[in-house]
Short mmCIF file of C-alpha atoms in Angstrom, two decimals:
data_model
loop_
_atom_site.label_atom_id
_atom_site.label_comp_id
_atom_site.label_asym_id
_atom_site.label_seq_id
_atom_site.Cartn_x
_atom_site.Cartn_y
_atom_site.Cartn_z
CA MET A 1 -55.64 129.66 -179.37
CA SER A 2 -56.03 132.81 -177.56
CA GLU A 3 -59.23 133.46 -175.29
CA GLU A 4 -60.71 135.64 -178.03
CA GLU A 5 -60.31 133.09 -180.63
CA LEU A 6 -61.79 130.38 -178.61
CA ARG A 7 -64.73 132.55 -178.01
CA ASN A 8 -65.24 133.10 -181.79
CA LEU A 9 -64.97 129.33 -182.53
CA PRO A 10 -68.40 128.28 -181.55
CA TYR A 11 -70.19 130.66 -183.61
CA ILE A 12 -68.03 129.86 -186.65
CA LEU A 13 -68.91 125.94 -186.02
CA ILE A 14 -72.64 126.91 -185.71
CA ALA A 15 -72.33 128.68 -189.03
CA LEU A 16 -70.60 125.70 -190.75
CA VAL A 17 -73.26 123.25 -189.56
CA ALA A 18 -76.02 125.55 -190.63
CA ALA A 19 -74.37 125.89 -194.04
CA SER A 20 -73.77 122.24 -194.35
CA ILE A 21 -77.58 121.64 -193.52
CA VAL A 22 -78.80 124.19 -196.22
CA SER A 23 -76.50 122.86 -198.93
CA PHE A 24 -77.27 119.18 -198.39
CA ALA A 25 -81.04 120.21 -198.37
CA LEU A 26 -80.75 122.24 -201.43
CA SER A 27 -78.70 119.62 -203.62
CA PRO A 28 -81.82 117.42 -204.59
CA ALA A 29 -83.58 120.73 -205.76
CA ALA A 30 -80.50 121.44 -207.92
CA ILE A 31 -80.70 118.00 -209.27
CA ARG A 32 -84.32 118.35 -210.14
CA VAL A 33 -83.77 121.77 -211.77
CA ALA A 34 -80.76 120.45 -213.89
CA HIS A 35 -82.91 117.80 -215.11
CA ARG A 36 -85.68 119.91 -215.96
CA ILE A 37 -83.88 122.36 -218.03
CA GLY A 38 -81.63 119.79 -219.66
CA ALA A 39 -78.27 120.82 -218.09
CA ILE A 40 -77.28 117.10 -217.96
CA ASP A 41 -73.52 115.76 -218.56
CA GLN A 42 -73.73 112.94 -221.05
CA PRO A 43 -71.12 110.11 -221.14
CA ASP A 44 -70.61 110.83 -224.89
CA SER A 45 -66.64 110.44 -225.18
CA ASP A 46 -63.85 108.16 -223.90
CA ARG A 47 -62.54 110.97 -221.70
CA ARG A 48 -65.60 110.89 -219.44
CA ILE A 49 -65.25 108.93 -216.35
CA HIS A 50 -69.01 108.50 -215.71
CA ARG A 51 -71.07 105.83 -217.72
CA GLU A 52 -74.64 107.25 -216.96
CA PRO A 53 -75.94 110.96 -217.73
CA VAL A 54 -75.47 113.07 -214.29
CA ALA A 55 -76.89 116.44 -213.51
CA ARG A 56 -74.59 119.41 -213.83
CA ALA A 57 -75.10 122.89 -212.00
CA GLY A 58 -75.19 121.23 -208.52
CA GLY A 59 -72.93 124.28 -207.36
CA TRP A 60 -76.19 126.32 -206.96
CA ALA A 61 -76.39 124.45 -204.05
CA VAL A 62 -73.15 125.50 -202.58
CA ALA A 63 -73.41 129.06 -203.87
CA VAL A 64 -76.85 129.69 -202.28
CA ALA A 65 -76.13 128.17 -199.18
CA PHE A 66 -72.92 130.28 -198.84
CA VAL A 67 -74.66 133.59 -199.75
CA LEU A 68 -77.60 132.91 -197.51
CA VAL A 69 -75.95 131.50 -194.38
CA GLY A 70 -72.76 133.93 -194.80
CA ALA A 71 -75.06 137.11 -195.04
CA ALA A 72 -76.96 135.97 -191.90
CA ALA A 73 -74.11 134.82 -190.11
CA ILE A 74 -72.41 137.99 -190.47
CA TRP A 75 -75.47 140.08 -189.67
CA LEU A 76 -76.27 138.20 -186.52
CA THR A 77 -72.75 138.01 -185.11
CA THR A 78 -71.79 141.54 -185.84
CA SER A 79 -75.12 143.25 -184.63
CA SER A 80 -74.85 141.51 -181.54
CA GLY A 81 -71.21 142.45 -181.13
CA LEU A 82 -69.94 138.93 -180.97
CA VAL A 83 -67.77 139.27 -184.15
CA SER A 84 -66.24 142.36 -185.40
CA LEU A 85 -65.85 142.88 -189.28
CA GLY A 86 -62.44 144.24 -189.00
CA ARG A 87 -61.22 144.77 -192.63
CA VAL A 88 -64.30 143.31 -194.19
CA ASP A 89 -66.27 146.34 -194.68
CA ALA A 90 -69.79 146.39 -196.31
CA PRO A 91 -68.40 146.84 -199.90
CA LYS A 92 -65.92 144.03 -199.60
CA LEU A 93 -68.60 141.81 -198.18
CA ALA A 94 -71.13 142.71 -200.91
CA ALA A 95 -68.37 142.23 -203.43
CA LEU A 96 -67.82 138.71 -202.05
CA LEU A 97 -71.49 137.51 -201.59
CA GLY A 98 -72.67 139.45 -204.91
CA GLY A 99 -69.64 138.11 -206.77
CA VAL A 100 -70.43 134.51 -205.84
CA LEU A 101 -73.96 134.83 -207.11
CA VAL A 102 -72.78 136.50 -210.39
CA ALA A 103 -70.17 133.70 -210.74
CA ALA A 104 -72.87 131.01 -210.39
CA ILE A 105 -74.93 132.78 -213.17
CA ILE A 106 -72.19 132.73 -215.41
CA GLY A 107 -71.32 129.33 -214.80
CA PHE A 108 -74.90 128.25 -215.02
CA ILE A 109 -75.16 129.79 -218.71
CA ASP A 110 -72.34 127.38 -219.64
CA ASP A 111 -73.76 124.55 -217.79
CA ARG A 112 -76.89 125.01 -219.77
CA LEU A 113 -75.68 126.23 -223.06
CA GLN A 114 -72.03 124.98 -223.32
CA ILE A 115 -70.55 128.17 -224.42
CA ARG A 116 -67.23 128.60 -225.84
CA ALA A 117 -64.05 128.73 -223.79
CA ARG A 118 -63.33 132.30 -225.00
CA TRP A 119 -66.81 133.57 -223.71
CA GLN A 120 -66.19 131.91 -220.39
CA PHE A 121 -62.77 133.68 -220.10
CA ALA A 122 -64.36 137.00 -220.90
CA GLY A 123 -67.05 136.39 -218.12
CA GLN A 124 -64.13 135.23 -215.69
CA ILE A 125 -62.20 138.58 -216.38
CA ALA A 126 -65.39 140.53 -215.88
CA LEU A 127 -66.13 138.71 -212.59
CA ALA A 128 -62.47 139.27 -211.29
CA LEU A 129 -63.29 143.14 -211.81
CA ILE A 130 -65.64 143.02 -209.00
CA PRO A 131 -63.35 142.77 -205.97
CA VAL A 132 -61.16 145.22 -207.53
CA SER A 133 -64.13 147.68 -207.71
CA ALA A 134 -64.65 147.15 -204.14
CA GLY A 135 -61.07 147.67 -203.05
CA ILE A 136 -59.97 144.04 -202.71
CA THR A 137 -56.61 143.84 -204.30
CA ILE A 138 -53.32 142.25 -203.79
CA GLY A 139 -50.94 145.30 -202.76
CA PHE A 140 -47.90 143.20 -202.13
CA VAL A 141 -46.05 139.92 -202.91
CA TYR A 142 -43.21 137.97 -201.44
CA ASN A 143 -39.87 138.89 -202.53
CA PRO A 144 -37.48 135.91 -202.43
CA LEU A 145 -34.64 138.12 -203.55
CA ALA A 146 -34.68 140.59 -200.42
CA GLY A 147 -31.26 140.94 -199.13
CA PRO A 148 -30.19 141.81 -195.45
CA GLY A 149 -32.00 144.94 -194.31
CA GLN A 150 -34.53 144.71 -197.17
CA SER A 151 -38.10 144.26 -196.95
CA ASN A 152 -39.23 140.93 -197.58
CA PHE A 153 -42.22 142.05 -199.56
CA LEU A 154 -42.54 144.01 -202.80
CA LEU A 155 -45.30 146.81 -202.43
CA PHE A 156 -47.30 147.90 -205.17
CA ALA A 157 -48.48 151.55 -205.49
CA PRO A 158 -52.36 151.48 -206.34
CA SER A 159 -51.76 154.27 -208.86
CA SER A 160 -49.57 151.74 -210.82
CA GLY A 161 -52.61 149.59 -211.63
CA LEU A 162 -50.56 146.49 -210.57
CA PRO A 163 -52.69 145.63 -207.54
CA ALA A 164 -55.71 145.58 -209.85
CA LEU A 165 -53.77 143.56 -212.51
CA ILE A 166 -52.47 140.97 -210.27
CA THR A 167 -55.77 140.71 -208.55
CA VAL A 168 -57.55 139.85 -211.78
CA LEU A 169 -54.92 137.39 -212.79
CA TRP A 170 -55.27 135.78 -209.28
CA VAL A 171 -59.06 135.58 -209.46
CA VAL A 172 -58.97 133.99 -213.02
CA GLY A 173 -56.19 131.61 -212.26
CA MET A 174 -58.05 130.46 -209.12
CA ILE A 175 -61.27 129.76 -211.11
CA ASN A 176 -59.32 127.66 -213.93
CA SER A 177 -57.27 125.99 -211.78
CA LEU A 178 -60.53 124.55 -210.04
CA ASN A 179 -61.98 124.09 -213.42
CA PHE A 180 -59.13 121.87 -214.82
CA ILE A 181 -59.03 119.50 -211.77
CA ASP A 182 -62.84 119.03 -211.94
CA GLY A 183 -62.76 115.69 -213.67
CA LEU A 184 -63.61 112.98 -210.90
CA ASP A 185 -66.51 112.98 -208.67
CA GLY A 186 -66.14 115.04 -205.59
CA LEU A 187 -62.36 116.05 -206.46
CA SER A 188 -62.61 119.83 -206.98
CA SER A 189 -65.27 120.32 -204.19
CA GLY A 190 -63.15 118.23 -201.86
CA ILE A 191 -59.89 120.04 -202.68
CA ALA A 192 -61.64 123.38 -202.26
CA LEU A 193 -63.02 122.02 -198.78
CA ILE A 194 -59.54 121.57 -197.70
CA ALA A 195 -58.26 124.85 -198.87
CA VAL A 196 -60.74 126.93 -197.56
CA SER A 197 -60.78 124.90 -194.16
CA THR A 198 -57.04 125.80 -193.86
CA LEU A 199 -57.68 129.51 -194.66
CA GLY A 200 -60.41 129.44 -191.89
CA VAL A 201 -58.30 128.02 -189.31
CA LEU A 202 -55.07 130.61 -190.17
CA SER A 203 -57.70 133.50 -190.39
CA LEU A 204 -58.89 132.47 -186.66
CA ILE A 205 -55.40 131.95 -185.54
CA GLN A 206 -54.61 135.50 -186.81
CA GLY A 207 -57.77 137.10 -184.95
CA GLU A 208 -59.69 137.70 -188.19
CA ALA A 209 -62.98 136.53 -186.97
CA ALA A 210 -65.07 137.61 -189.87
CA VAL A 211 -63.03 136.12 -192.45
CA ALA A 212 -62.90 132.92 -190.45
CA LEU A 213 -66.49 132.89 -190.17
CA LEU A 214 -67.00 133.35 -193.86
CA CYS A 215 -64.53 130.46 -194.57
CA GLY A 216 -66.29 128.26 -191.94
CA VAL A 217 -69.77 128.95 -194.14
CA LEU A 218 -68.05 128.06 -197.42
CA ALA A 219 -66.51 124.96 -195.86
CA GLY A 220 -70.03 123.92 -194.50
CA SER A 221 -71.56 124.52 -197.97
CA LEU A 222 -69.05 122.19 -199.66
CA ALA A 223 -69.40 119.63 -196.99
CA GLY A 224 -72.99 119.38 -197.30
CA PHE A 225 -72.79 118.90 -201.11
CA LEU A 226 -69.98 116.47 -201.15
CA PRO A 227 -72.00 113.67 -200.04
CA TRP A 228 -74.15 114.24 -203.33
CA ASN A 229 -71.05 114.79 -205.32
CA PHE A 230 -68.67 112.08 -204.08
CA TYR A 231 -68.20 108.97 -206.11
CA PRO A 232 -70.71 107.69 -207.46
CA ALA A 233 -71.89 111.27 -208.01
CA ARG A 234 -75.54 112.07 -208.28
CA VAL A 235 -74.84 115.49 -209.46
CA PHE A 236 -71.69 117.44 -210.60
CA THR A 237 -70.88 120.71 -209.35
CA GLY A 238 -70.59 122.15 -212.96
CA THR A 239 -69.35 125.15 -214.27
CA THR A 240 -71.77 127.04 -211.66
CA GLY A 241 -69.93 125.66 -208.91
CA VAL A 242 -66.37 125.87 -210.13
CA MET A 243 -66.93 129.66 -210.95
CA ALA A 244 -68.63 130.19 -207.67
CA VAL A 245 -66.26 128.46 -205.42
CA GLY A 246 -63.10 129.59 -207.27
CA TYR A 247 -64.22 133.02 -207.13
CA ALA A 248 -64.96 132.75 -203.14
CA LEU A 249 -61.61 131.19 -202.42
CA ALA A 250 -59.63 133.75 -204.58
CA VAL A 251 -61.39 136.71 -202.61
CA LEU A 252 -61.21 135.12 -199.35
CA SER A 253 -57.56 134.46 -199.57
CA ILE A 254 -57.05 138.21 -200.20
CA LEU A 255 -59.37 139.44 -197.40
CA GLY A 256 -57.74 140.47 -193.99
CA THR A 257 -54.11 139.58 -193.99
CA ALA A 258 -53.32 138.30 -197.44
CA LYS A 259 -53.16 134.48 -197.29
CA TYR A 260 -52.51 133.82 -201.06
CA ALA A 261 -49.37 132.00 -200.35
CA VAL A 262 -51.04 129.66 -198.25
CA ALA A 263 -53.59 129.25 -201.06
CA LEU A 264 -51.10 128.82 -203.38
CA LEU A 265 -49.44 125.81 -201.52
CA VAL A 266 -52.82 124.00 -200.63
CA LEU A 267 -54.14 124.30 -204.18
CA GLY A 268 -50.73 123.21 -205.49
CA VAL A 269 -51.84 120.12 -207.14
CA PRO A 270 -54.65 121.79 -209.17
CA ILE A 271 -52.36 124.60 -210.06
CA ILE A 272 -49.76 122.38 -211.16
CA ASP A 273 -52.10 120.43 -213.19
CA ALA A 274 -53.52 123.45 -214.96
CA PHE A 275 -49.88 125.04 -215.39
CA TRP A 276 -48.41 121.87 -216.99
CA ILE A 277 -51.30 121.13 -219.02
CA ILE A 278 -51.22 124.55 -220.58
CA ILE A 279 -47.56 124.02 -221.16
CA ARG A 280 -47.95 120.84 -222.69
CA ARG A 281 -50.83 121.91 -225.01
CA LEU A 282 -49.08 124.78 -226.33
CA ALA A 283 -46.11 122.92 -226.86
CA HIS A 284 -48.28 120.64 -229.19
CA LYS A 285 -49.62 123.72 -230.80
CA LYS A 286 -53.00 123.61 -229.47
CA SER A 287 -55.20 125.94 -227.61
CA PRO A 288 -54.61 126.23 -223.93
CA PHE A 289 -58.39 125.56 -223.64
CA THR A 290 -58.35 122.33 -225.97
CA PRO A 291 -59.82 119.53 -223.66
CA ASP A 292 -58.13 116.02 -223.32
CA ARG A 293 -57.30 113.33 -221.00
CA GLY A 294 -54.06 114.27 -219.84
CA HIS A 295 -54.98 115.86 -216.19
CA VAL A 296 -53.23 114.39 -213.21
CA HIS A 297 -56.30 112.44 -212.17
CA HIS A 298 -56.48 110.61 -215.38
CA ARG A 299 -52.74 109.74 -214.99
CA LEU A 300 -53.72 108.08 -211.67
CA LEU A 301 -56.36 106.25 -213.29
CA ASP A 302 -53.92 105.06 -215.96
CA LEU A 303 -51.74 103.73 -213.27
CA GLY A 304 -54.56 101.59 -212.03
CA LEU A 305 -55.82 103.28 -209.28
CA THR A 306 -59.78 103.21 -208.98
CA HIS A 307 -61.89 106.17 -209.29
CA ARG A 308 -62.33 106.61 -205.34
CA SER A 309 -58.60 105.94 -204.90
CA ALA A 310 -57.22 108.44 -207.14
CA VAL A 311 -59.66 110.95 -205.54
CA LEU A 312 -58.60 110.18 -201.79
CA VAL A 313 -54.77 110.32 -203.15
CA ILE A 314 -55.22 113.75 -204.30
CA TYR A 315 -57.22 114.61 -200.93
CA GLY A 316 -54.19 113.45 -199.08
CA ILE A 317 -51.54 115.45 -200.92
CA CYS A 318 -53.64 118.41 -200.50
CA GLY A 319 -54.43 117.80 -196.82
CA ALA A 320 -50.49 117.13 -196.19
CA LEU A 321 -49.85 120.64 -198.16
CA ALA A 322 -52.53 122.15 -196.02
CA VAL A 323 -50.39 121.11 -192.75
CA LEU A 324 -47.31 122.51 -194.06
CA SER A 325 -49.12 125.85 -194.99
CA LEU A 326 -50.04 126.22 -191.25
CA VAL A 327 -46.60 125.34 -189.74
CA LEU A 328 -44.29 127.27 -192.45
CA SER A 329 -43.36 130.97 -192.63
CA THR A 330 -44.33 132.77 -195.87
CA ALA A 331 -40.80 132.40 -197.17
CA GLN A 332 -40.92 128.47 -196.59
CA GLN A 333 -44.47 128.33 -198.10
CA MET A 334 -43.27 129.85 -201.31
CA TYR A 335 -40.06 127.84 -201.69
CA THR A 336 -42.18 124.56 -201.05
CA PHE A 337 -44.77 125.65 -203.39
CA ALA A 338 -41.74 126.47 -206.35
CA GLY A 339 -40.19 122.96 -205.55
CA PHE A 340 -43.60 121.28 -205.53
CA VAL A 341 -44.32 122.89 -208.92
CA VAL A 342 -41.08 121.60 -210.52
CA GLY A 343 -41.34 118.15 -208.79
CA GLY A 344 -44.76 117.55 -209.75
CA GLY A 345 -44.03 118.83 -213.26
CA LEU A 346 -41.25 116.48 -213.55
CA LEU A 347 -43.46 113.60 -212.42
CA LEU A 348 -46.41 114.53 -214.88
CA LEU A 349 -43.80 114.56 -217.59
CA VAL A 350 -42.82 111.24 -216.99
CA LEU A 351 -46.23 109.82 -216.72
CA THR A 352 -47.16 111.68 -219.82
CA ARG A 353 -44.28 110.17 -221.79
CA ARG A 354 -45.35 106.61 -220.64
CA ARG A 355 -48.71 107.15 -222.33
CA PRO A 356 -49.72 107.89 -225.66
CA GLU A 357 -50.94 111.64 -226.41
CA PRO A 358 -54.22 112.18 -224.87
CA ARG A 359 -57.20 112.32 -227.47
CA THR A 360 -59.27 115.35 -227.56
CA ASN A 361 -62.95 116.09 -227.53
CA ARG A 362 -65.46 118.75 -226.86
CA SER A 363 -65.14 119.00 -222.94
CA THR A 364 -62.56 120.70 -220.88
#
């Protein structure tokens, strides 16, 4: 690391610790609120792993800690001249922090009322328009077919509408990838922690202190919540947390020097799980949102792994992909992700054929 990067590191670590303390302290309050309003996940089907009622909407602890500590950290470090916002101007910062709160509210409505998937999806699309309105868009993608002398990136003119469209798809896809993998205690929150930590390290190396600081705050918020969420969970992140964290990850991966190739690779497991689950459901002439017991974590349990072991195995895979994302070039990241999608999909296909078709129920 350069001297400037090392100078910024202590402030990022302080913000991370502060966020973890706030999140840890808020988690019991989130549990009490969930019980008071009836946001409880009941073990009412064979797809449910837990056997006792567990509070939902614990993601409020993560969302509130991220917004409060993130806003305070940015204000303190930038006003004192310790950290420069760089490309993260005030509208973009407001879109990130404000969007997380909006995402948590939309998710909380589902945790409390269990709304239909179509309305959740509509809320996700509306949510994805927030960063677009603030100018946070994906303006280019890697071009694997580029020849000698050609640019390795495809640029999109803002007037074409493609940056806005791709950004909306990116945000919605990120949220649903976390949603699909959120089936075991601590799984989605742990994967998100690995992903945002990787984005933070890369942002720091690239000299994007403000983005690294915000990634550190989100990492701390997730780390403080994880002890309450890890097996055996006393609270679930719920749709509240899935929406808020998925949105934050999607936006943070675009801010500064776009790092969505890194996010794709690190989040390879949930992305593959969501992609192949949708393909399988469509192949069986079912809605992509029809819930079942066919996710990758269910398959690991079917192989005889314990709840905790299945989570740790997926953590290990995501950790290995995180290390690869830090040492590979953009082209290598994309090729590795493509190979992982194909290989992981074939593995899921084999595991699926070894088991009877998953039964369905009301939960996604």
